[in-house]
Each structure stands twice: as structure tokens, then as C-alpha cells.
Amino acid sequence: MKRWLAFLLILVFGVSSAGAGPVAITSGEHPGFTRLVMQYSGPVDWQFGRTADGYNLRVKQQKPVYDMAKAFDLIGKSRLSAIWADTTTGDLHLGIACACYAMPFEFRPGIIVVDLYDGAPRKGSSFELPLDGPVPVAALPEQPKTQLPQPVYNWADIAMAPVQHGAVMSLQPGTDPQPDGLPAIDSGLESLRLSLMQELSRGASQGIVDMADPPKVAQNTSVEGDPSVQIHLGETPDLVIRQKGESQRPLTAQGADCLTDERLEIPVWGASRPVADQIGPERQGLTGEFDKPDPDAVTRAIRFQLFLGFGAEARNLMRAFPSNLPDKAIWESMAHILDDEPYPASIFSGMEDCGTAAALWATLADPNARPGSEQAKAAVLHSFSALPPHLRRLLGPHLVESFLATKDISVATALRDAILRVPGDPGPEIVLMQAKMDQVLGKPDKAEVQLKSLSTSPGPTSAEALVALVEQKATLGQAVDFSQVQALEEMLKERRGGTDAPRFQHALVLARAASGDFEGAFAEIAAAPDATATVWRLLAEAGADTALLTFATLGDTDLPPQAAQESAALIADRLLGLGFADQSAKWLTLADNAPALLKARVKLAAGDPKAALALLDDDESPVSLGIKAQAHQALGQAKEAAALYSQLGKPEDQMVALTQTGDLAALKVGGPEPWKAVADIVTAAPVAKTGVSPLDGPLARNKALVQDSAATRDAITALLDSVKVPVPLTQ
């Protein structure tokens, strides 16, 4: 029996760890708040205060070592963006990435819990004061330090008492201790209260019980039959402790109620049988006695229209049968979503992080609102998979595109799979959705096949497919057919003044540039500023020289446009190759990350060989060595240039450099044949050249001179024919 008693005590109170070691930091995500738990080896004297970017947790007279390996295992970074320890002070820093506040408390000696709540902190909270700042900590009223007394309420002994003694223990206040030594019940029940507090707190930290906001009730009233328990822990908000699994109100990040699944259960608002068999019964009895609308019948009819995906028809019913039905605002928002119409007054605003079907409808209502927590994403996937097949196909493409925009491939893929599970022909909208997924997944060839087929097929998706195809081609630097440019021109005419006109204008500007019509692209670029960077890139990569000189040549006081920064280095390179070193230098001012080799070439062409050599100091690539050799030649350092040409294996350039040195002896020994012949003539003695002595007669000497002149002329001609034209420095 004692062994069982010890086992129960361990279950209730746990086993305390002994010995000092790294402070383990664990975490958990809860509706409305994020929790951090620091488990020290024993009781600590701690402080908590505000910093510029979050909060500080300080342990007095200690410098703990924190183990943060599991700090982000179960939480994201929507509230806690970073956590680190100061190596000097040992303070634990919490970086905050939201409009939220921290509420720390000591769960029990040695365990500090920090909860991060959305919203503004309570007025006067001491935790919002800095530990080291304008308001010294010493100036704050010192809180009495108390240790939680160990409860004398031994739950295990009391639970076992009836078994041990064969009778139920008396729990009446003021009774004497039992004969077996079990403690009497405290008349003030203080020990019971302490035990409840400690064990409930332990259960909350271990996930055995849930904590939620208390029910909103009027003053001086109570919620009859509510089993919840309200607990006050110092400055922490009121908490309601419920048994694990008990239902609790889902809340948005702003603290508002999330719409429940029961109010959004659109799959049960219709049946899988033919629609023709349902329309009549669903519209019967809309009015009752005295032609008054029947609320139940009107509700049934509106919901059925929404089930079919007929938003406008559902709104017509609400106008034709005005009523104060409680879900009217929900139906109104759903109707606009089904018709793909913007609706600023949507009731789903801010519900994208709910753990119910509201997260799905909030994401559909606002393309910029996407769930951040894994719980909300799971709610979106679950709710979408439960939709009837026709609604999955209707709503799925826009929903997938919304998640693709944020590179959330896993959710987008799961949504796509839920759509493709529907039997039958998926339709062009689904094919277009798949093509866009292939683009994001790095499969442009596969996407192009699908987009080409859709763009030439009749139907509303052909225009959208052509836009997606042109945008892909322009991004990849591929050519666009003139027929596609003409098709976009006609599509844009039909959409002038419409909400989608800017997108078609953007695609048309890209199509003009990708087809080589840069004059037309730059003429319309003001109407599609988002396309500017791509147009400049297409001009730099594939534009003709005439187009490049037309649009990239700058005046004396002109600066290169900032939108062309991505392509500035390539434009500078092409202008340098065309002989416009001054224009190239202007474009280099925009190219922050231009290669040093390009900068050196521009400096050399601009007449600054020293700067070129400085830029290529450590570069030993063949191209760099060639630029260095030209720079040395420009500086009159022919020997250095000759050595570099020799290293590059360019004997002709080496000989040209050697001639600048005047070292004819070196040319006579190691130069090519034309150079050897000329060097031999120049360095030979007069007698050796003519073959006659001063004692010979005038005719012999003149004849020798003529022969020597002819030989010299032939040697020089051969040398000139062998020397190539020097490459201009601007190239």
C-alpha cells in the first residue's frame, strides 16, 4: 500500500530535479497568447521589464546558462521574434514582433512562465517599466517575497483513506486528526485553496487543462450551471480553467469571437441529389399567414442559394424578404465572396487566424489576409475539403493563388489536391491554376504548354492565360509573338476603366518589349510602372544596339533611372563595347555590385590605367591579366606588359610590347622570324650588312647598299604583314 501511496504522490506532485544545469526553455501556442516556460534548478530572485524591442528577464546575483534549442519547436514568430541571452549580464532578452505585451508569473519556485498576449498592456503594469532606465527599479515599491507554502492537503492520503480505514473520512471543519495520523481539515480551507492553485497551474503548464477568458456576464449576475473556475494571479488577466476537451470560445487576434463551424456549415445547406429536385422544396413556404416571411423558410432558401454558389440570388432573397435573421451579415459576406466581389464590410474581417471555418472565408474575402498559425491553416484545409465539389472548383483557384503569392507551397498543394480529387473534367480554371503552380514550382516548360493551349481556346480563361504566358516569357527573357501583342491590345480596349485594366496594361508593355518594340514599351511604361525594371532588363539582354543607344544614352546632366538598377552593369558593359566609355561610366554609378573587371575596363578606356590596375590588384584571371597588360602599356611599362603577354601565351602582343622597350637583342634571339630578321639588320655591323670593306670600289659599295636596302625593305614588309591591328582600349 505504501508503494501505491508513493506512486500517487509522484503523479500528483511530480519529481523535482536536483542539481544545477542549463535552464531549459520550452514554449507553447495557445488561442490569444504564446507561452514561454523557463525551468531553473531551484528558486530564483527574478525581475522582468521592458526594453526597446521587447522584454528582459533578469535573475539577480546569477548568470544562468539557457538552453534555447526547443524554444521555437511549437511556436511561430508572430509574437516572439527572437530570444537570446546577454553573455555579459546573463539577462534573457525576448524580441517582440507584434502589438502585444508580456505577463510573467512564477508558476512555482524555480519555474518562471511568460505569456505574450495580443493587445495593449494593463495600465500601470510594473512589467512595462525598464529594468535599467529613466525609472530605476529601486524606485518601485518592493513586493514582499513570499514562498508558496507546501500544502498540507495530501490528496493521495485522503483518496486512499476510505480504502485503508473502511470508512469515509470526515471533512467537517474543526475535526480532530484521525487516529492514523492524517491531518485534520483546515477550518479556513487555506491548504485546499493553495493545493488547488498549485495543481491547476501545474496542469495548465502541462496541457492537462485549458485556460480561457471568463464568460462575459453582467454585473451582479452569475452564469447558472457554468462549471468554470475564475482564478486571479496578481497582474495576470482573469483566467477560466476548464477541463481538457471542454468547449471554449474561439477568438480572433483582436479578442473578438470567431464564427463557429455550425454557422458556416455550407455543405449541409444542400444535398447531393440533382438541383432540379431541390429548388422547389427549398423555396416553398417563404411567406406564411398575412404574407409575412417565414424565418425558417427564408433561412433555408438563402442557405440553399449559397450552397449552389449563387451569391446574387441569395442577396435578392434577402432584399425581397427583409428580416432580422441573426446570420444575415454572414450570408451577405458569403454572397459577395461567391460572386468574387469586393466587400469591405465583410463580417469575416480579422478572422483569418481562427481555428474554425471562418478562417477559410476570411482568406477568401481578403487576398491579403492569410492564416499565420498552423491551427488556422489546418482549419482552412479542413473546411475547404468539406465543401461540395462545385464550390471547391469555384473557390479553389483564387484560394490557391492567394497561398502561392506568399510561397506557402504546402498549403497550396493540399488545396489543389482537394480540388483535383473531384471526379470529371476539371475545367479551364483548374488547368490555369495548375499552370500557375507549375510556374511557382520552377516548371516553366510545363506551364507554357498549358498556358498556350488555354490562351488560344475560347472562354473567359483565355485572356488570363495569355497574360500569365506573356509575363512568364518576359521574365525568362523569351520572345513574344506579334500576334500575342495584338491580342493583348484588343483585350485592353475591352477592359479600359475596369478593375483588371492595370494588369492587362502591364502585360501589354512587357509583350511589346519582349517582341522588340521598345519604342512602344517605353511610350506606355508610365501606365505600368511595375513593368519598368523588366523592360530595362529585356533591353539590356536582347535589345538591338540602336534601341540601346536610343534609350540608354544619357545627357550631360542626366542620371540613369533607378528602376534600371538591376540591369545597369549589363548596359554599361554593352555601351563600353560600342565605344561609349563616358556613357558606360555614368551607368556604373547605378550598378553598386558591378564586377571589378568591368569597372577596370571603364577606367582604362577613360584614360586612367592606374585606377584599372588598382581595381584588379589580386585578380589573376586571364581576362584580368589582359587588362593589366594594356594598362602597363598605357603607362609606358612595356617590360611588365610583355611579361604578362608571355604568361597569357600571346607571342605577337609580347613582341609588340618588347619593341616598345627597344630591346632588339632580345627580339633577335627569341622573337618570331619577321622580328628576328629586322632585329638582325638593325643590330648588325655595317660591314656585315653590306658584305664589302671600305677598300672596295664605289660601284661595289653602291651595289651592296642597294641589295641591303632591298633586304631591309622585304624584312620590314614581312614584319608589317605579321603584326595585327591593336584592339582599341574601349573594348
mmCIF file with all atom_site columns, C-alpha atoms in Angstrom, residues 596-597 600-601 612-613 615-631 644 648:
data_model
loop_
_atom_site.group_PDB
_atom_site.id
_atom_site.type_symbol
_atom_site.label_atom_id
_atom_site.label_alt_id
_atom_site.label_comp_id
_atom_site.label_asym_id
_atom_site.label_entity_id
_atom_site.label_seq_id
_atom_site.pdbx_PDB_ins_code
_atom_site.Cartn_x
_atom_site.Cartn_y
_atom_site.Cartn_z
_atom_site.occupancy
_atom_site.B_iso_or_equiv
_atom_site.pdbx_formal_charge
_atom_site.auth_seq_id
_atom_site.auth_comp_id
_atom_site.auth_asym_id
_atom_site.auth_atom_id
_atom_site.pdbx_PDB_model_num
ATOM 1  C CA . ALA A 1 596 ? 35.654 44.956 -60.587 1.00 0.00 ? 596 ALA A CA 1
ATOM 2  C CA . LEU A 1 597 ? 36.736 43.787 -64.045 1.00 0.00 ? 597 LEU A CA 1
ATOM 3  C CA . ALA A 1 600 ? 38.675 48.431 -64.541 1.00 0.00 ? 600 ALA A CA 1
ATOM 4  C CA . ARG A 1 601 ? 37.851 48.273 -68.257 1.00 0.00 ? 601 ARG A CA 1
ATOM 5  C CA . ALA A 1 612 ? 42.367 49.991 -63.538 1.00 0.00 ? 612 ALA A CA 1
ATOM 6  C CA . LEU A 1 613 ? 45.446 48.285 -62.055 1.00 0.00 ? 613 LEU A CA 1
ATOM 7  C CA . LEU A 1 615 ? 40.885 47.517 -59.136 1.00 0.00 ? 615 LEU A CA 1
ATOM 8  C CA . LEU A 1 616 ? 42.471 44.281 -60.436 1.00 0.00 ? 616 LEU A CA 1
ATOM 9  C CA . ASP A 1 617 ? 45.234 44.022 -57.881 1.00 0.00 ? 617 ASP A CA 1
ATOM 10 C CA . ASP A 1 618 ? 44.511 40.435 -56.748 1.00 0.00 ? 618 ASP A CA 1
ATOM 11 C CA . ASP A 1 619 ? 42.698 39.148 -59.832 1.00 0.00 ? 619 ASP A CA 1
ATOM 12 C CA . GLU A 1 620 ? 44.829 36.672 -61.796 1.00 0.00 ? 620 GLU A CA 1
ATOM 13 C CA . SER A 1 621 ? 42.214 35.528 -64.290 1.00 0.00 ? 621 SER A CA 1
ATOM 14 C CA . PRO A 1 622 ? 43.207 35.573 -67.998 1.00 0.00 ? 622 PRO A CA 1
ATOM 15 C CA . VAL A 1 623 ? 40.840 38.461 -68.784 1.00 0.00 ? 623 VAL A CA 1
ATOM 16 C CA . SER A 1 624 ? 42.229 40.444 -65.875 1.00 0.00 ? 624 SER A CA 1
ATOM 17 C CA . LEU A 1 625 ? 45.822 39.818 -66.951 1.00 0.00 ? 625 LEU A CA 1
ATOM 18 C CA . GLY A 1 626 ? 44.992 41.117 -70.430 1.00 0.00 ? 626 GLY A CA 1
ATOM 19 C CA . ILE A 1 627 ? 43.531 44.348 -68.977 1.00 0.00 ? 627 ILE A CA 1
ATOM 20 C CA . LYS A 1 628 ? 46.590 44.718 -66.735 1.00 0.00 ? 628 LYS A CA 1
ATOM 21 C CA . ALA A 1 629 ? 48.916 44.301 -69.730 1.00 0.00 ? 629 ALA A CA 1
ATOM 22 C CA . GLN A 1 630 ? 47.100 47.053 -71.641 1.00 0.00 ? 630 GLN A CA 1
ATOM 23 C CA . ALA A 1 631 ? 47.247 49.282 -68.554 1.00 0.00 ? 631 ALA A CA 1
ATOM 24 C CA . LEU A 1 644 ? 52.018 39.407 -68.862 1.00 0.00 ? 644 LEU A CA 1
ATOM 25 C CA . LEU A 1 648 ? 48.975 34.573 -71.377 1.00 0.00 ? 648 LEU A CA 1
#
